[in-house]
Amino acid sequence: ESATAFGCLVSDMWLGGFDYVSPEAFHSVFGKRYPAFSRRTQHDAQEFLICVLDDLHEAFKEVRAQLCQGRHSSDAGASRGSGSGTSIITKLFEGQLSYGIRCLKCKALTDRPESFTVLSLPIPSTRVCSLQDCLECFFQPDTLTRNNQIHCYWCGGNQDATVKASITKAPQIIIFHLKRFAWQDKHRRKLSTTVCYPFSDLDLSPYSTVSCNKAEYSLCAVVNHAGDLDYGHYTAFCKHSVTKHWYSFDDAQVTKIPDSAVQADTAYLLFY
């Protein structure tokens, strides 16, 4: 299955016996489970990442459930339930948002929780902005009117409301997707905005609740997209967890790069 193929891929990379490692075997197995990614055409890296994380979560979740069942066969139903919602993927990547929705008529406040593995951030400028600008845009309060009105339980009807998101549980590894592909004048295009992102001390406390468990992060990887809507090329920058050196992964070319090269206009996914 794809989880086994992924494990072999990671093992080959960390053993260091090759100048580079091709994910051909993993791609072949994964493509059978997700036929949309089997074709050798360009796909969205964010969509692929979410599918990979979901697939690995399901595989590891099933293994954990089976182990629990074996240890507690007298209470198999409870053991399956206790292992059904968590895995190493959720422990590393899953965070929790809370949307505070306030009715503008009766002022009643309700909270709607929502889990996430990737935060898709709007880019509020066409020339240059910072990651903090993107976060401010994502977490700024919004007003729901007309077709977007809420049905207020307390008022008993559709009402205008405000909604504001906050992080109630920060994941160990947080992934940001910069929404470079946007609609403008009924046409979809790619934004080439320079987004400046910090290498360390990314502070999420302004967007988090008081009880949030983790607030500051350091950059560990970047996925880049060069090109336009219908064509392009993906590369990656990754920081070695031991040496702290940065490396560029460009097909069969793996090269050590200076820290200054990691800040790129082509950044599409950021891993902290």
PDB file of C-alpha atoms in Angstrom:
ATOM      1  CA  GLU A   1       0.000   0.000   0.000  1.00  0.00           C
ATOM      2  CA  SER A   2       0.998   3.645  -0.278  1.00  0.00           C
ATOM      3  CA  ALA A   3       1.961   3.957   3.415  1.00  0.00           C
ATOM      4  CA  THR A   4       4.504   1.144   2.997  1.00  0.00           C
ATOM      5  CA  ALA A   5       5.846   2.712  -0.200  1.00  0.00           C
ATOM      6  CA  PHE A   6       6.127   6.061   1.589  1.00  0.00           C
ATOM      7  CA  GLY A   7       8.033   4.412   4.425  1.00  0.00           C
ATOM      8  CA  CYS A   8      10.492   2.906   1.944  1.00  0.00           C
ATOM      9  CA  LEU A   9      10.924   6.303   0.288  1.00  0.00           C
ATOM     10  CA  VAL A  10      11.711   8.030   3.590  1.00  0.00           C
ATOM     11  CA  SER A  11      14.071   5.210   4.573  1.00  0.00           C
ATOM     12  CA  ASP A  12      15.972   5.508   1.283  1.00  0.00           C
ATOM     13  CA  MET A  13      16.310   9.262   1.749  1.00  0.00           C
ATOM     14  CA  TRP A  14      17.637   9.072   5.320  1.00  0.00           C
ATOM     15  CA  LEU A  15      20.010   6.154   4.737  1.00  0.00           C
ATOM     16  CA  GLY A  16      22.029   8.432   2.470  1.00  0.00           C
ATOM     17  CA  GLY A  17      23.146   5.731   0.069  1.00  0.00           C
ATOM     18  CA  PHE A  18      22.142   7.673  -3.055  1.00  0.00           C
ATOM     19  CA  ASP A  19      22.890  11.092  -4.524  1.00  0.00           C
ATOM     20  CA  TYR A  20      19.156  11.468  -5.021  1.00  0.00           C
ATOM     21  CA  VAL A  21      16.048   9.326  -4.601  1.00  0.00           C
ATOM     22  CA  SER A  22      13.193   9.125  -7.094  1.00  0.00           C
ATOM     23  CA  PRO A  23       9.670   8.727  -5.621  1.00  0.00           C
ATOM     24  CA  GLU A  24       8.649   6.643  -8.634  1.00  0.00           C
ATOM     25  CA  ALA A  25       7.514   3.592  -6.631  1.00  0.00           C
ATOM     26  CA  PHE A  26       5.486   5.696  -4.187  1.00  0.00           C
ATOM     27  CA  HIS A  27       3.925   7.668  -7.047  1.00  0.00           C
ATOM     28  CA  SER A  28       2.917   4.459  -8.807  1.00  0.00           C
ATOM     29  CA  VAL A  29       1.233   2.963  -5.724  1.00  0.00           C
ATOM     30  CA  PHE A  30      -0.353   6.269  -4.706  1.00  0.00           C
ATOM     31  CA  GLY A  31      -1.682   6.818  -8.244  1.00  0.00           C
ATOM     32  CA  LYS A  32      -3.617   3.552  -8.053  1.00  0.00           C
ATOM     33  CA  ARG A  33      -5.461   4.801  -4.953  1.00  0.00           C
ATOM     34  CA  TYR A  34      -5.900   8.308  -6.357  1.00  0.00           C
ATOM     35  CA  PRO A  35      -6.170   8.007 -10.168  1.00  0.00           C
ATOM     36  CA  ALA A  36      -6.277  11.791 -10.607  1.00  0.00           C
ATOM     37  CA  PHE A  37      -2.595  11.900  -9.629  1.00  0.00           C
ATOM     38  CA  SER A  38      -1.542   8.978 -11.821  1.00  0.00           C
ATOM     39  CA  ARG A  39      -1.415  11.042 -15.002  1.00  0.00           C
ATOM     40  CA  ARG A  40       1.868  12.752 -15.814  1.00  0.00           C
ATOM     41  CA  THR A  41       0.348  16.187 -15.971  1.00  0.00           C
ATOM     42  CA  GLN A  42       0.740  19.110 -13.579  1.00  0.00           C
ATOM     43  CA  HIS A  43      -1.254  18.906 -10.363  1.00  0.00           C
ATOM     44  CA  ASP A  44      -1.582  21.223  -7.399  1.00  0.00           C
ATOM     45  CA  ALA A  45       1.010  20.519  -4.691  1.00  0.00           C
ATOM     46  CA  GLN A  46      -1.362  21.574  -1.911  1.00  0.00           C
ATOM     47  CA  GLU A  47      -4.086  19.179  -3.094  1.00  0.00           C
ATOM     48  CA  PHE A  48      -1.517  16.378  -3.412  1.00  0.00           C
ATOM     49  CA  LEU A  49      -0.168  17.086   0.081  1.00  0.00           C
ATOM     50  CA  ILE A  50      -3.633  16.918   1.650  1.00  0.00           C
ATOM     51  CA  CYS A  51      -4.348  13.606  -0.100  1.00  0.00           C
ATOM     52  CA  VAL A  52      -1.021  12.147   1.074  1.00  0.00           C
ATOM     53  CA  LEU A  53      -1.633  13.226   4.677  1.00  0.00           C
ATOM     54  CA  ASP A  54      -5.197  11.859   4.613  1.00  0.00           C
ATOM     55  CA  ASP A  55      -4.009   8.574   3.114  1.00  0.00           C
ATOM     56  CA  LEU A  56      -1.231   8.140   5.684  1.00  0.00           C
ATOM     57  CA  HIS A  57      -3.620   9.052   8.492  1.00  0.00           C
ATOM     58  CA  GLU A  58      -6.078   6.370   7.410  1.00  0.00           C
ATOM     59  CA  ALA A  59      -3.306   3.762   7.134  1.00  0.00           C
ATOM     60  CA  PHE A  60      -1.733   4.501  10.521  1.00  0.00           C
ATOM     61  CA  LYS A  61      -5.116   4.928  12.177  1.00  0.00           C
ATOM     62  CA  GLU A  62      -6.150   1.423  11.068  1.00  0.00           C
ATOM     63  CA  VAL A  63      -2.903  -0.071  12.372  1.00  0.00           C
ATOM     64  CA  ARG A  64      -3.377   1.580  15.742  1.00  0.00           C
ATOM     65  CA  ALA A  65      -6.984   0.416  15.930  1.00  0.00           C
ATOM     66  CA  GLN A  66      -5.928  -3.176  15.216  1.00  0.00           C
ATOM     67  CA  LEU A  67      -3.226  -3.032  17.896  1.00  0.00           C
ATOM     68  CA  CYS A  68      -5.727  -1.719  20.411  1.00  0.00           C
ATOM     69  CA  GLN A  69      -8.164  -4.444  19.446  1.00  0.00           C
ATOM     70  CA  GLY A  70      -5.520  -7.110  19.976  1.00  0.00           C
ATOM     71  CA  ARG A  71      -4.621  -5.801  23.418  1.00  0.00           C
ATOM     72  CA  HIS A  72      -8.194  -5.311  24.601  1.00  0.00           C
ATOM     73  CA  SER A  73     -10.213  -7.962  22.812  1.00  0.00           C
ATOM     74  CA  SER A  74     -12.841  -7.947  25.575  1.00  0.00           C
ATOM     75  CA  ASP A  75     -13.772  -4.370  24.668  1.00  0.00           C
ATOM     76  CA  ALA A  76     -13.143  -4.278  20.918  1.00  0.00           C
ATOM     77  CA  GLY A  77     -15.767  -1.652  20.200  1.00  0.00           C
ATOM     78  CA  ALA A  78     -14.304   0.817  22.680  1.00  0.00           C
ATOM     79  CA  SER A  79     -10.748   0.194  21.453  1.00  0.00           C
ATOM     80  CA  ARG A  80     -11.699   0.894  17.844  1.00  0.00           C
ATOM     81  CA  GLY A  81     -13.398   4.085  18.908  1.00  0.00           C
ATOM     82  CA  SER A  82     -10.434   5.263  20.971  1.00  0.00           C
ATOM     83  CA  GLY A  83      -8.044   4.786  18.061  1.00  0.00           C
ATOM     84  CA  SER A  84     -10.329   5.896  15.243  1.00  0.00           C
ATOM     85  CA  GLY A  85      -9.639   9.612  15.270  1.00  0.00           C
ATOM     86  CA  THR A  86      -5.917   9.908  15.930  1.00  0.00           C
ATOM     87  CA  SER A  87      -2.678   8.911  14.249  1.00  0.00           C
ATOM     88  CA  ILE A  88       0.903  10.156  14.006  1.00  0.00           C
ATOM     89  CA  ILE A  89      -0.368  12.465  11.234  1.00  0.00           C
ATOM     90  CA  THR A  90      -2.971  14.147  13.428  1.00  0.00           C
ATOM     91  CA  LYS A  91      -0.477  14.411  16.302  1.00  0.00           C
ATOM     92  CA  LEU A  92       2.025  16.230  14.088  1.00  0.00           C
ATOM     93  CA  PHE A  93      -0.089  18.234  11.651  1.00  0.00           C
ATOM     94  CA  GLU A  94      -3.647  18.675  12.947  1.00  0.00           C
ATOM     95  CA  GLY A  95      -4.645  21.953  14.555  1.00  0.00           C
ATOM     96  CA  GLN A  96      -7.955  23.372  15.701  1.00  0.00           C
ATOM     97  CA  LEU A  97      -9.693  26.601  14.750  1.00  0.00           C
ATOM     98  CA  SER A  98     -12.687  28.142  16.443  1.00  0.00           C
ATOM     99  CA  TYR A  99     -15.012  30.446  14.533  1.00  0.00           C
ATOM    100  CA  GLY A 100     -16.721  32.897  16.873  1.00  0.00           C
ATOM    101  CA  ILE A 101     -20.059  33.867  15.274  1.00  0.00           C
ATOM    102  CA  ARG A 102     -21.941  36.807  16.805  1.00  0.00           C
ATOM    103  CA  CYS A 103     -25.505  37.660  15.813  1.00  0.00           C
ATOM    104  CA  LEU A 104     -25.721  41.393  15.117  1.00  0.00           C
ATOM    105  CA  LYS A 105     -29.335  41.533  16.317  1.00  0.00           C
ATOM    106  CA  CYS A 106     -29.295  39.805  19.706  1.00  0.00           C
ATOM    107  CA  LYS A 107     -25.479  39.761  20.162  1.00  0.00           C
ATOM    108  CA  ALA A 108     -25.505  36.044  20.978  1.00  0.00           C
ATOM    109  CA  LEU A 109     -22.108  34.393  20.471  1.00  0.00           C
ATOM    110  CA  THR A 110     -21.619  30.816  19.292  1.00  0.00           C
ATOM    111  CA  ASP A 111     -18.377  28.965  18.632  1.00  0.00           C
ATOM    112  CA  ARG A 112     -17.909  26.554  15.725  1.00  0.00           C
ATOM    113  CA  PRO A 113     -14.777  24.372  15.978  1.00  0.00           C
ATOM    114  CA  GLU A 114     -12.981  23.129  12.869  1.00  0.00           C
ATOM    115  CA  SER A 115      -9.840  21.023  12.521  1.00  0.00           C
ATOM    116  CA  PHE A 116      -7.174  21.758   9.896  1.00  0.00           C
ATOM    117  CA  THR A 117      -3.912  20.363   8.538  1.00  0.00           C
ATOM    118  CA  VAL A 118      -3.176  23.193   6.080  1.00  0.00           C
ATOM    119  CA  LEU A 119      -4.081  26.866   6.476  1.00  0.00           C
ATOM    120  CA  SER A 120      -4.795  28.504   3.098  1.00  0.00           C
ATOM    121  CA  LEU A 121      -3.840  32.153   3.411  1.00  0.00           C
ATOM    122  CA  PRO A 122      -5.009  34.933   1.082  1.00  0.00           C
ATOM    123  CA  ILE A 123      -2.334  37.250  -0.322  1.00  0.00           C
ATOM    124  CA  PRO A 124      -3.536  40.827   0.300  1.00  0.00           C
ATOM    125  CA  SER A 125      -1.158  42.539  -2.128  1.00  0.00           C
ATOM    126  CA  THR A 126      -0.103  42.235  -5.754  1.00  0.00           C
ATOM    127  CA  ARG A 127       3.485  43.426  -5.239  1.00  0.00           C
ATOM    128  CA  VAL A 128       4.966  42.668  -1.810  1.00  0.00           C
ATOM    129  CA  CYS A 129       3.686  41.669   1.627  1.00  0.00           C
ATOM    130  CA  SER A 130       4.700  39.643   4.658  1.00  0.00           C
ATOM    131  CA  LEU A 131       3.446  36.324   5.989  1.00  0.00           C
ATOM    132  CA  GLN A 132       2.066  38.284   8.941  1.00  0.00           C
ATOM    133  CA  ASP A 133       0.023  40.380   6.477  1.00  0.00           C
ATOM    134  CA  CYS A 134      -1.437  37.153   5.087  1.00  0.00           C
ATOM    135  CA  LEU A 135      -2.238  35.916   8.598  1.00  0.00           C
ATOM    136  CA  GLU A 136      -3.860  39.241   9.515  1.00  0.00           C
ATOM    137  CA  CYS A 137      -6.027  38.979   6.403  1.00  0.00           C
ATOM    138  CA  PHE A 138      -7.053  35.393   7.211  1.00  0.00           C
ATOM    139  CA  PHE A 139      -7.913  36.113  10.861  1.00  0.00           C
ATOM    140  CA  GLN A 140      -9.589  39.491  10.442  1.00  0.00           C
ATOM    141  CA  PRO A 141     -13.295  39.586  11.384  1.00  0.00           C
ATOM    142  CA  ASP A 142     -15.790  39.243   8.542  1.00  0.00           C
ATOM    143  CA  THR A 143     -19.437  40.275   8.258  1.00  0.00           C
ATOM    144  CA  LEU A 144     -22.028  37.805   6.988  1.00  0.00           C
ATOM    145  CA  THR A 145     -24.947  39.478   5.205  1.00  0.00           C
ATOM    146  CA  ARG A 146     -27.537  38.772   2.504  1.00  0.00           C
ATOM    147  CA  ASN A 147     -27.069  35.229   1.174  1.00  0.00           C
ATOM    148  CA  ASN A 148     -24.464  34.526   3.847  1.00  0.00           C
ATOM    149  CA  GLN A 149     -26.650  35.305   6.837  1.00  0.00           C
ATOM    150  CA  ILE A 150     -26.692  32.843   9.737  1.00  0.00           C
ATOM    151  CA  HIS A 151     -29.760  31.209  11.226  1.00  0.00           C
ATOM    152  CA  CYS A 152     -29.683  32.462  14.814  1.00  0.00           C
ATOM    153  CA  TYR A 153     -30.965  29.926  17.352  1.00  0.00           C
ATOM    154  CA  TRP A 154     -31.781  32.699  19.830  1.00  0.00           C
ATOM    155  CA  CYS A 155     -33.523  35.059  17.400  1.00  0.00           C
ATOM    156  CA  GLY A 156     -35.213  32.252  15.507  1.00  0.00           C
ATOM    157  CA  GLY A 157     -34.462  33.643  12.059  1.00  0.00           C
ATOM    158  CA  ASN A 158     -31.792  34.587   9.523  1.00  0.00           C
ATOM    159  CA  GLN A 159     -29.651  37.470  10.750  1.00  0.00           C
ATOM    160  CA  ASP A 160     -26.529  39.399   9.844  1.00  0.00           C
ATOM    161  CA  ALA A 161     -23.512  38.305  11.873  1.00  0.00           C
ATOM    162  CA  THR A 162     -19.798  38.767  12.369  1.00  0.00           C
ATOM    163  CA  VAL A 163     -17.368  35.842  12.320  1.00  0.00           C
ATOM    164  CA  LYS A 164     -13.797  35.729  13.624  1.00  0.00           C
ATOM    165  CA  ALA A 165     -11.437  32.762  13.561  1.00  0.00           C
ATOM    166  CA  SER A 166      -8.827  31.954  16.196  1.00  0.00           C
ATOM    167  CA  ILE A 167      -6.445  29.065  16.781  1.00  0.00           C
ATOM    168  CA  THR A 168      -7.436  26.991  19.794  1.00  0.00           C
ATOM    169  CA  LYS A 169      -4.937  24.178  19.223  1.00  0.00           C
ATOM    170  CA  ALA A 170      -1.704  24.775  17.328  1.00  0.00           C
ATOM    171  CA  PRO A 171      -0.136  21.729  15.635  1.00  0.00           C
ATOM    172  CA  GLN A 172       3.485  20.701  16.165  1.00  0.00           C
ATOM    173  CA  ILE A 173       4.095  21.358  12.456  1.00  0.00           C
ATOM    174  CA  ILE A 174       1.978  24.053  10.842  1.00  0.00           C
ATOM    175  CA  ILE A 175       1.643  24.250   7.060  1.00  0.00           C
ATOM    176  CA  PHE A 176       0.697  27.451   5.255  1.00  0.00           C
ATOM    177  CA  HIS A 177      -0.632  27.430   1.699  1.00  0.00           C
ATOM    178  CA  LEU A 178      -0.174  30.782  -0.032  1.00  0.00           C
ATOM    179  CA  LYS A 179      -3.163  31.252  -2.320  1.00  0.00           C
ATOM    180  CA  ARG A 180      -1.265  32.347  -5.417  1.00  0.00           C
ATOM    181  CA  PHE A 181      -3.953  31.124  -7.797  1.00  0.00           C
ATOM    182  CA  ALA A 182      -6.785  33.637  -7.530  1.00  0.00           C
ATOM    183  CA  TRP A 183      -9.780  34.878  -9.480  1.00  0.00           C
ATOM    184  CA  GLN A 184      -9.644  38.390 -10.920  1.00  0.00           C
ATOM    185  CA  ASP A 185     -12.217  39.839 -13.324  1.00  0.00           C
ATOM    186  CA  LYS A 186     -13.708  36.365 -13.931  1.00  0.00           C
ATOM    187  CA  HIS A 187     -10.277  35.018 -14.877  1.00  0.00           C
ATOM    188  CA  ARG A 188      -8.057  32.811 -12.742  1.00  0.00           C
ATOM    189  CA  ARG A 189      -4.434  33.846 -12.605  1.00  0.00           C
ATOM    190  CA  LYS A 190      -1.301  33.342 -10.560  1.00  0.00           C
ATOM    191  CA  LEU A 191      -0.145  36.028  -8.139  1.00  0.00           C
ATOM    192  CA  SER A 192       3.603  36.618  -8.293  1.00  0.00           C
ATOM    193  CA  THR A 193       3.562  38.675  -5.088  1.00  0.00           C
ATOM    194  CA  THR A 194       6.730  38.646  -3.011  1.00  0.00           C
ATOM    195  CA  VAL A 195       5.723  37.211   0.371  1.00  0.00           C
ATOM    196  CA  CYS A 196       8.412  37.751   3.019  1.00  0.00           C
ATOM    197  CA  TYR A 197       8.373  34.991   5.619  1.00  0.00           C
ATOM    198  CA  PRO A 198      10.438  34.706   8.808  1.00  0.00           C
ATOM    199  CA  PHE A 199      12.962  31.910   9.309  1.00  0.00           C
ATOM    200  CA  SER A 200      12.382  31.785  13.070  1.00  0.00           C
ATOM    201  CA  ASP A 201      10.243  33.196  15.873  1.00  0.00           C
ATOM    202  CA  LEU A 202       7.001  33.134  13.907  1.00  0.00           C
ATOM    203  CA  ASP A 203       4.555  34.257  16.571  1.00  0.00           C
ATOM    204  CA  LEU A 204       0.980  32.987  16.275  1.00  0.00           C
ATOM    205  CA  SER A 205      -0.161  34.221  19.687  1.00  0.00           C
ATOM    206  CA  PRO A 206      -2.074  37.228  18.225  1.00  0.00           C
ATOM    207  CA  TYR A 207      -4.318  34.730  16.410  1.00  0.00           C
ATOM    208  CA  SER A 208      -4.594  32.192  19.222  1.00  0.00           C
ATOM    209  CA  THR A 209      -6.691  31.751  22.334  1.00  0.00           C
ATOM    210  CA  VAL A 210      -5.088  32.067  25.757  1.00  0.00           C
ATOM    211  CA  SER A 211      -5.109  28.292  26.245  1.00  0.00           C
ATOM    212  CA  CYS A 212      -3.318  27.579  22.939  1.00  0.00           C
ATOM    213  CA  ASN A 213      -0.464  25.126  23.524  1.00  0.00           C
ATOM    214  CA  LYS A 214       2.183  26.428  21.078  1.00  0.00           C
ATOM    215  CA  ALA A 215       2.691  29.814  19.481  1.00  0.00           C
ATOM    216  CA  GLU A 216       6.222  30.253  18.054  1.00  0.00           C
ATOM    217  CA  TYR A 217       7.667  28.385  15.067  1.00  0.00           C
ATOM    218  CA  SER A 218      10.777  28.125  12.870  1.00  0.00           C
ATOM    219  CA  LEU A 219      10.791  27.489   9.130  1.00  0.00           C
ATOM    220  CA  CYS A 220      11.829  23.948   8.156  1.00  0.00           C
ATOM    221  CA  ALA A 221      10.748  23.560   4.498  1.00  0.00           C
ATOM    222  CA  VAL A 222       9.365  25.431   1.481  1.00  0.00           C
ATOM    223  CA  VAL A 223       7.642  24.142  -1.652  1.00  0.00           C
ATOM    224  CA  ASN A 224       8.150  26.450  -4.637  1.00  0.00           C
ATOM    225  CA  HIS A 225       6.147  26.757  -7.840  1.00  0.00           C
ATOM    226  CA  ALA A 226       7.711  28.440 -10.863  1.00  0.00           C
ATOM    227  CA  GLY A 227       5.522  29.007 -13.896  1.00  0.00           C
ATOM    228  CA  ASP A 228       1.923  29.866 -14.568  1.00  0.00           C
ATOM    229  CA  LEU A 229      -1.550  28.336 -14.238  1.00  0.00           C
ATOM    230  CA  ASP A 230      -1.286  25.525 -16.756  1.00  0.00           C
ATOM    231  CA  TYR A 231       2.407  24.755 -16.623  1.00  0.00           C
ATOM    232  CA  GLY A 232       5.280  25.079 -14.215  1.00  0.00           C
ATOM    233  CA  HIS A 233       7.905  23.369 -12.112  1.00  0.00           C
ATOM    234  CA  TYR A 234       7.958  22.422  -8.425  1.00  0.00           C
ATOM    235  CA  THR A 235      11.083  22.523  -6.276  1.00  0.00           C
ATOM    236  CA  ALA A 236      11.655  22.346  -2.533  1.00  0.00           C
ATOM    237  CA  PHE A 237      13.948  23.850   0.100  1.00  0.00           C
ATOM    238  CA  CYS A 238      14.487  21.727   3.216  1.00  0.00           C
ATOM    239  CA  LYS A 239      16.469  22.386   6.378  1.00  0.00           C
ATOM    240  CA  HIS A 240      18.538  19.480   7.702  1.00  0.00           C
ATOM    241  CA  SER A 241      17.375  18.738  11.231  1.00  0.00           C
ATOM    242  CA  VAL A 242      20.917  17.983  12.475  1.00  0.00           C
ATOM    243  CA  THR A 243      23.308  20.249  10.546  1.00  0.00           C
ATOM    244  CA  LYS A 244      20.741  23.061  10.173  1.00  0.00           C
ATOM    245  CA  HIS A 245      21.949  23.585   6.588  1.00  0.00           C
ATOM    246  CA  TRP A 246      19.446  24.319   3.817  1.00  0.00           C
ATOM    247  CA  TYR A 247      19.234  22.181   0.662  1.00  0.00           C
ATOM    248  CA  SER A 248      17.468  22.694  -2.658  1.00  0.00           C
ATOM    249  CA  PHE A 249      15.669  19.724  -4.217  1.00  0.00           C
ATOM    250  CA  ASP A 250      15.185  20.212  -7.957  1.00  0.00           C
ATOM    251  CA  ASP A 251      14.423  16.857  -9.624  1.00  0.00           C
ATOM    252  CA  ALA A 252      17.751  14.969  -9.601  1.00  0.00           C
ATOM    253  CA  GLN A 253      19.717  18.020  -8.401  1.00  0.00           C
ATOM    254  CA  VAL A 254      20.202  18.224  -4.633  1.00  0.00           C
ATOM    255  CA  THR A 255      22.413  21.137  -3.640  1.00  0.00           C
ATOM    256  CA  LYS A 256      23.360  22.948  -0.459  1.00  0.00           C
ATOM    257  CA  ILE A 257      22.186  26.570  -0.536  1.00  0.00           C
ATOM    258  CA  PRO A 258      22.808  29.658   1.629  1.00  0.00           C
ATOM    259  CA  ASP A 259      20.071  30.807   3.997  1.00  0.00           C
ATOM    260  CA  SER A 260      19.530  33.922   1.852  1.00  0.00           C
ATOM    261  CA  ALA A 261      18.389  31.753  -1.089  1.00  0.00           C
ATOM    262  CA  VAL A 262      15.506  30.290   0.936  1.00  0.00           C
ATOM    263  CA  GLN A 263      13.543  33.564   0.708  1.00  0.00           C
ATOM    264  CA  ALA A 264      12.010  33.136  -2.759  1.00  0.00           C
ATOM    265  CA  ASP A 265       9.208  34.766  -4.738  1.00  0.00           C
ATOM    266  CA  THR A 266       8.096  31.303  -5.859  1.00  0.00           C
ATOM    267  CA  ALA A 267       7.164  30.062  -2.353  1.00  0.00           C
ATOM    268  CA  TYR A 268       3.831  28.221  -2.405  1.00  0.00           C
ATOM    269  CA  LEU A 269       3.789  26.035   0.739  1.00  0.00           C
ATOM    270  CA  LEU A 270       5.556  26.911   3.985  1.00  0.00           C
ATOM    271  CA  PHE A 271       6.291  24.362   6.709  1.00  0.00           C
ATOM    272  CA  TYR A 272       6.985  25.627  10.258  1.00  0.00           C
TER     273      TYR A 272
END
